[in-house]
mmCIF file of C-alpha atoms in Angstrom:
data_model
loop_
_atom_site.group_PDB
_atom_site.id
_atom_site.type_symbol
_atom_site.label_atom_id
_atom_site.label_comp_id
_atom_site.label_asym_id
_atom_site.label_seq_id
_atom_site.Cartn_x
_atom_site.Cartn_y
_atom_site.Cartn_z
ATOM 1 C CA MET A 238 -12.291 18.252 2.401
ATOM 2 C CA ASN A 239 -16.106 17.745 3.655
ATOM 3 C CA ILE A 240 -17.249 14.775 1.448
ATOM 4 C CA ILE A 241 -18.118 11.943 3.449
ATOM 5 C CA PRO A 242 -18.202 8.622 1.331
ATOM 6 C CA HIS A 243 -21.246 6.117 1.756
ATOM 7 C CA PRO A 244 -20.391 3.574 4.433
ATOM 8 C CA ILE A 245 -20.800 0.751 1.780
ATOM 9 C CA LEU A 246 -17.835 2.314 -0.105
ATOM 10 C CA THR A 247 -15.560 2.468 2.946
ATOM 11 C CA LYS A 248 -16.469 -0.989 3.939
ATOM 12 C CA GLN A 249 -15.748 -2.433 0.577
ATOM 13 C CA ILE A 250 -12.244 -0.754 0.486
ATOM 14 C CA ASP A 251 -11.504 -1.969 4.085
ATOM 15 C CA SER A 252 -12.323 -5.557 3.408
ATOM 16 C CA MET A 253 -11.089 -5.667 -0.074
ATOM 17 C CA THR A 254 -7.601 -7.083 0.373
ATOM 18 C CA GLY A 255 -8.965 -9.769 2.622
ATOM 19 C CA ARG A 256 -11.516 -11.065 0.335
ATOM 20 C CA VAL A 257 -9.086 -11.066 -2.853
ATOM 21 C CA LEU A 258 -6.398 -12.951 -0.815
ATOM 22 C CA ALA A 259 -9.015 -15.583 0.244
ATOM 23 C CA PHE A 260 -10.002 -15.958 -3.479
ATOM 24 C CA ALA A 261 -6.388 -16.147 -4.603
ATOM 25 C CA ARG A 262 -5.488 -18.831 -1.923
ATOM 26 C CA LYS A 263 -8.681 -20.861 -2.874
ATOM 27 C CA HIS A 264 -8.187 -20.765 -6.525
ATOM 28 C CA HIS A 265 -4.334 -20.448 -6.999
ATOM 29 C CA GLY A 266 -3.157 -22.397 -3.969
ATOM 30 C CA PRO A 267 0.207 -21.603 -2.224
ATOM 31 C CA GLY A 268 2.293 -21.949 -5.435
ATOM 32 C CA ARG A 269 1.457 -18.581 -6.974
ATOM 33 C CA GLU A 270 1.955 -16.670 -3.742
ATOM 34 C CA ARG A 271 5.487 -18.219 -3.156
ATOM 35 C CA GLU A 272 6.233 -17.347 -6.847
ATOM 36 C CA ALA A 273 5.508 -13.760 -6.178
ATOM 37 C CA TRP A 274 7.498 -13.944 -2.857
ATOM 38 C CA VAL A 275 10.499 -14.814 -4.799
ATOM 39 C CA ASP A 276 10.077 -11.997 -7.443
ATOM 40 C CA PHE A 277 9.393 -9.559 -4.456
ATOM 41 C CA PHE A 278 12.921 -9.981 -3.266
ATOM 42 C CA ARG A 279 14.619 -10.211 -6.610
ATOM 43 C CA SER A 280 17.319 -12.630 -5.007
ATOM 44 C CA VAL A 281 17.439 -15.476 -2.424
ATOM 45 C CA PRO A 282 14.337 -14.683 -0.488
ATOM 46 C CA PRO A 283 14.000 -15.432 3.258
ATOM 47 C CA PRO A 284 11.692 -18.200 4.327
ATOM 48 C CA TYR A 285 7.976 -17.523 3.391
ATOM 49 C CA SER A 286 6.496 -15.916 6.443
ATOM 50 C CA GLU A 287 3.295 -13.911 7.400
ATOM 51 C CA SER A 288 4.913 -11.637 9.836
ATOM 52 C CA PRO A 289 3.455 -8.139 10.056
ATOM 53 C CA LEU A 290 6.122 -6.680 7.870
ATOM 54 C CA PHE A 291 5.491 -9.255 5.287
ATOM 55 C CA ARG A 292 1.665 -8.599 5.201
ATOM 56 C CA ASP A 293 2.089 -4.800 5.161
ATOM 57 C CA ILE A 294 3.479 -4.641 1.760
ATOM 58 C CA PHE A 295 3.966 -7.849 0.185
ATOM 59 C CA LEU A 296 0.172 -8.997 0.061
ATOM 60 C CA PRO A 297 -1.072 -5.799 -1.530
ATOM 61 C CA TRP A 298 1.780 -5.782 -4.010
ATOM 62 C CA TYR A 299 1.115 -9.501 -4.881
ATOM 63 C CA LEU A 300 -2.709 -8.915 -5.200
ATOM 64 C CA TYR A 301 -2.837 -5.831 -7.138
ATOM 65 C CA SER A 302 0.627 -5.240 -8.742
ATOM 66 C CA TRP A 303 2.345 -8.378 -9.470
ATOM 67 C CA GLY A 304 2.582 -10.032 -12.948
ATOM 68 C CA PRO A 305 1.076 -8.907 -16.249
ATOM 69 C CA SER A 306 -2.374 -9.839 -15.016
ATOM 70 C CA PRO A 307 -2.730 -9.214 -11.239
ATOM 71 C CA VAL A 308 -4.618 -11.559 -8.921
ATOM 72 C CA ALA A 309 -7.186 -8.889 -8.246
ATOM 73 C CA MET A 310 -8.400 -8.564 -11.755
ATOM 74 C CA THR A 311 -8.794 -12.251 -11.892
ATOM 75 C CA TYR A 312 -10.938 -12.045 -8.925
ATOM 76 C CA ILE A 313 -13.050 -9.444 -10.704
ATOM 77 C CA GLU A 314 -13.563 -11.785 -13.921
ATOM 78 C CA LYS A 315 -14.158 -14.929 -11.819
ATOM 79 C CA THR A 316 -16.800 -13.365 -9.448
ATOM 80 C CA ARG A 317 -18.298 -11.094 -11.906
ATOM 81 C CA THR A 318 -21.868 -11.903 -10.860
ATOM 82 C CA SER A 319 -21.328 -11.758 -7.004
ATOM 83 C CA HIS A 320 -20.086 -8.250 -6.872
ATOM 84 C CA GLY A 321 -21.064 -4.633 -8.198
ATOM 85 C CA ALA A 322 -19.455 -1.560 -9.699
ATOM 86 C CA ILE A 323 -18.022 -0.731 -6.273
ATOM 87 C CA THR A 324 -15.762 -3.753 -6.196
ATOM 88 C CA ARG A 325 -14.607 -3.413 -9.706
ATOM 89 C CA ALA A 326 -13.897 0.367 -9.290
ATOM 90 C CA VAL A 327 -11.875 -0.167 -6.139
ATOM 91 C CA VAL A 328 -9.754 -3.075 -7.698
ATOM 92 C CA GLU A 329 -9.189 -1.315 -10.876
ATOM 93 C CA GLY A 330 -7.978 1.679 -8.939
ATOM 94 C CA ALA A 331 -5.665 -0.475 -6.785
ATOM 95 C CA THR A 332 -4.152 -2.107 -9.790
ATOM 96 C CA ARG A 333 -3.565 1.162 -11.509
ATOM 97 C CA THR A 334 -1.670 2.704 -8.499
ATOM 98 C CA MET A 335 2.042 2.090 -7.281
ATOM 99 C CA TYR A 336 2.976 2.295 -3.777
ATOM 100 C CA SER A 337 4.510 5.687 -3.018
ATOM 101 C CA PHE A 338 5.835 7.955 -0.235
ATOM 102 C CA HIS A 339 3.113 10.455 0.870
ATOM 103 C CA LEU A 340 4.055 13.504 3.079
ATOM 104 C CA VAL A 341 1.212 14.407 5.325
ATOM 105 C CA GLN A 342 0.242 17.951 4.906
ATOM 106 C CA GLU A 343 -3.019 18.374 7.003
ATOM 107 C CA VAL A 344 -5.129 15.980 9.011
ATOM 108 C CA ARG A 345 -8.947 15.960 9.587
ATOM 109 C CA PRO A 346 -8.837 13.388 12.488
ATOM 110 C CA GLY A 347 -11.221 10.492 11.870
ATOM 111 C CA HIS A 348 -11.836 11.416 8.341
ATOM 112 C CA ALA A 349 -9.045 12.318 5.934
ATOM 113 C CA VAL A 350 -5.467 13.430 5.348
ATOM 114 C CA LEU A 351 -4.005 15.756 2.885
ATOM 115 C CA LEU A 352 -1.078 13.895 1.194
ATOM 116 C CA ARG A 353 1.678 14.965 -1.147
ATOM 117 C CA ASP A 354 3.037 12.187 -3.405
ATOM 118 C CA GLU A 355 6.741 12.891 -2.996
ATOM 119 C CA ILE A 356 7.578 10.793 -6.075
ATOM 120 C CA GLU A 357 4.832 11.720 -8.457
ATOM 121 C CA SER A 358 4.689 15.317 -7.148
ATOM 122 C CA THR A 359 0.923 15.197 -6.689
ATOM 123 C CA GLU A 360 -1.330 16.301 -3.855
ATOM 124 C CA GLY A 361 -4.790 15.649 -2.633
ATOM 125 C CA TRP A 362 -7.045 14.467 0.133
ATOM 126 C CA ALA A 363 -7.289 10.719 0.899
ATOM 127 C CA ILE A 364 -9.969 9.087 3.104
ATOM 128 C CA GLY A 365 -8.604 7.094 5.886
ATOM 129 C CA ARG A 366 -10.543 7.052 9.149
ATOM 130 C CA ARG A 367 -8.093 5.045 11.264
ATOM 131 C CA CYS A 368 -4.748 6.424 10.183
ATOM 132 C CA SER A 369 -6.133 10.032 10.329
ATOM 133 C CA ARG A 370 -6.393 9.656 14.077
ATOM 134 C CA THR A 371 -2.752 8.936 14.552
ATOM 135 C CA LEU A 372 -0.975 10.846 11.798
ATOM 136 C CA VAL A 373 0.392 14.486 12.217
ATOM 137 C CA PRO A 374 1.727 16.839 9.620
ATOM 138 C CA GLY A 375 5.189 16.154 8.649
ATOM 139 C CA ASP A 376 4.792 12.142 8.881
ATOM 140 C CA ILE A 377 5.497 10.236 5.782
ATOM 141 C CA VAL A 378 3.388 7.081 4.978
ATOM 142 C CA PHE A 379 4.069 4.362 2.508
ATOM 143 C CA SER A 380 0.856 3.500 0.749
ATOM 144 C CA LYS A 381 -1.055 3.042 -2.256
ATOM 145 C CA VAL A 382 -3.512 5.892 -2.765
ATOM 146 C CA ILE A 383 -6.402 4.644 -4.966
ATOM 147 C CA GLU A 384 -9.028 6.546 -6.777
ATOM 148 C CA ALA A 385 -12.615 5.427 -6.926
ATOM 149 C CA PHE A 386 -15.791 7.556 -7.797
ATOM 150 C CA GLY A 387 -13.793 10.654 -7.738
ATOM 151 C CA LEU A 388 -12.485 10.065 -4.218
ATOM 152 C CA ARG A 389 -9.085 8.863 -2.999
ATOM 153 C CA PHE A 390 -8.469 6.227 -0.346
ATOM 154 C CA LEU A 391 -5.425 4.651 1.254
ATOM 155 C CA LEU A 392 -4.940 1.010 0.813
ATOM 156 C CA GLY A 393 -2.170 -1.234 1.958
ATOM 157 C CA THR A 394 -0.705 1.335 4.168
ATOM 158 C CA ALA A 395 2.683 0.278 5.923
ATOM 159 C CA SER A 396 2.341 0.191 9.670
ATOM 160 C CA THR A 397 5.562 2.214 10.368
ATOM 161 C CA VAL A 398 5.476 5.930 9.856
ATOM 162 C CA ILE A 399 8.519 7.362 8.386
ATOM 163 C CA PRO A 400 10.082 10.594 10.045
ATOM 164 C CA LYS A 401 10.435 13.618 7.897
ATOM 165 C CA PHE A 402 14.246 13.457 8.281
ATOM 166 C CA TYR A 403 14.208 10.807 5.473
ATOM 167 C CA LEU A 404 12.489 13.117 2.903
ATOM 168 C CA SER A 405 15.523 14.366 0.986
ATOM 169 C CA GLU A 406 16.710 10.584 0.495
ATOM 170 C CA ILE A 407 13.256 9.608 -0.589
ATOM 171 C CA ARG A 408 13.198 12.402 -3.268
ATOM 172 C CA ARG A 409 16.654 11.707 -4.332
ATOM 173 C CA GLU A 410 16.556 7.836 -4.657
ATOM 174 C CA ALA A 411 12.999 6.916 -5.402
ATOM 175 C CA ARG A 412 12.443 8.885 -8.547
ATOM 176 C CA SER A 413 15.102 7.095 -10.637
ATOM 177 C CA GLY A 414 13.042 4.045 -11.383
ATOM 178 C CA GLN A 415 10.706 3.334 -14.399
ATOM 179 C CA GLY A 416 8.286 1.105 -15.430
ATOM 180 C CA GLN A 417 6.751 -1.823 -13.448
ATOM 181 C CA GLY A 418 10.252 -2.315 -11.621
ATOM 182 C CA ALA A 419 9.787 1.178 -10.049
ATOM 183 C CA GLU A 420 7.334 -0.012 -7.572
ATOM 184 C CA LEU A 421 9.739 -2.770 -6.188
ATOM 185 C CA GLN A 422 12.408 0.011 -6.128
ATOM 186 C CA ARG A 423 10.269 2.156 -3.891
ATOM 187 C CA ILE A 424 9.361 -0.857 -1.678
ATOM 188 C CA ASN A 425 13.067 -1.714 -1.404
ATOM 189 C CA LEU A 426 13.852 1.788 -0.325
ATOM 190 C CA TYR A 427 10.994 1.633 2.278
ATOM 191 C CA TYR A 428 12.691 -1.429 3.743
ATOM 192 C CA LYS A 429 15.942 -0.035 3.684
ATOM 193 C CA ILE A 430 14.533 3.038 5.647
ATOM 194 C CA LEU A 431 12.515 0.664 7.883
ATOM 195 C CA GLY A 432 15.708 -1.217 8.928
ATOM 196 C CA GLU A 433 17.434 1.885 9.814
ATOM 197 C CA ILE A 434 14.443 3.067 11.861
ATOM 198 C CA LEU A 435 14.297 -0.366 13.848
ATOM 199 C CA VAL A 436 17.966 -0.173 14.470
ATOM 200 C CA GLN A 437 17.770 3.243 15.929
ATOM 201 C CA GLU A 438 14.867 2.186 18.199
ATOM 202 C CA GLU A 439 16.796 -0.799 19.421
ATOM 203 C CA ALA A 440 19.810 1.456 20.288
ATOM 204 C CA MET A 441 17.689 3.942 22.335
ATOM 205 C CA PRO A 442 18.024 3.637 26.144
ATOM 206 C CA PHE A 443 15.207 2.462 28.310
ATOM 207 C CA LYS A 444 13.487 5.373 30.019
#
């Protein structure tokens, strides 16, 4: 993996979610976001919050996945004259991609990671400058991996790395979902595992 993407492309991807979110809040107001929040939990949702755990997963899901016409595609149509092919390619890549569990196979620090999608059974390099400085082989990351211009990029990556211990559970439970609801099933599994990790961390004695 020796391909170095143009800085404009990586900058577009790094800033994309923030730009689409600003558009959504300006043009749709808080109502649409809160409606998605209810759907995100499929039951009685907790109070609407912008905690890090909420922002990690909910915002990318809301912008790129929720509904028959995701907010990000509206952003493309409404701002057609103010962006170019890069923005459209990134948004279209994000709306085509579901969250998934990716096992780190190899790392090129500061550049990219070789990932195996444990649900889709696919493998390939993904560019991620920041995460490639902290991930190690055997880690599991929950993220979208989008394709644009023949390259793959991490987008909306969860902040908590999942230990390899959970790999068999991920393979067993996450493959059973189908259709659009499958992504929420994967997200629910991520939060189930995250809850277990946080409980374990709280139970650890102080060093």
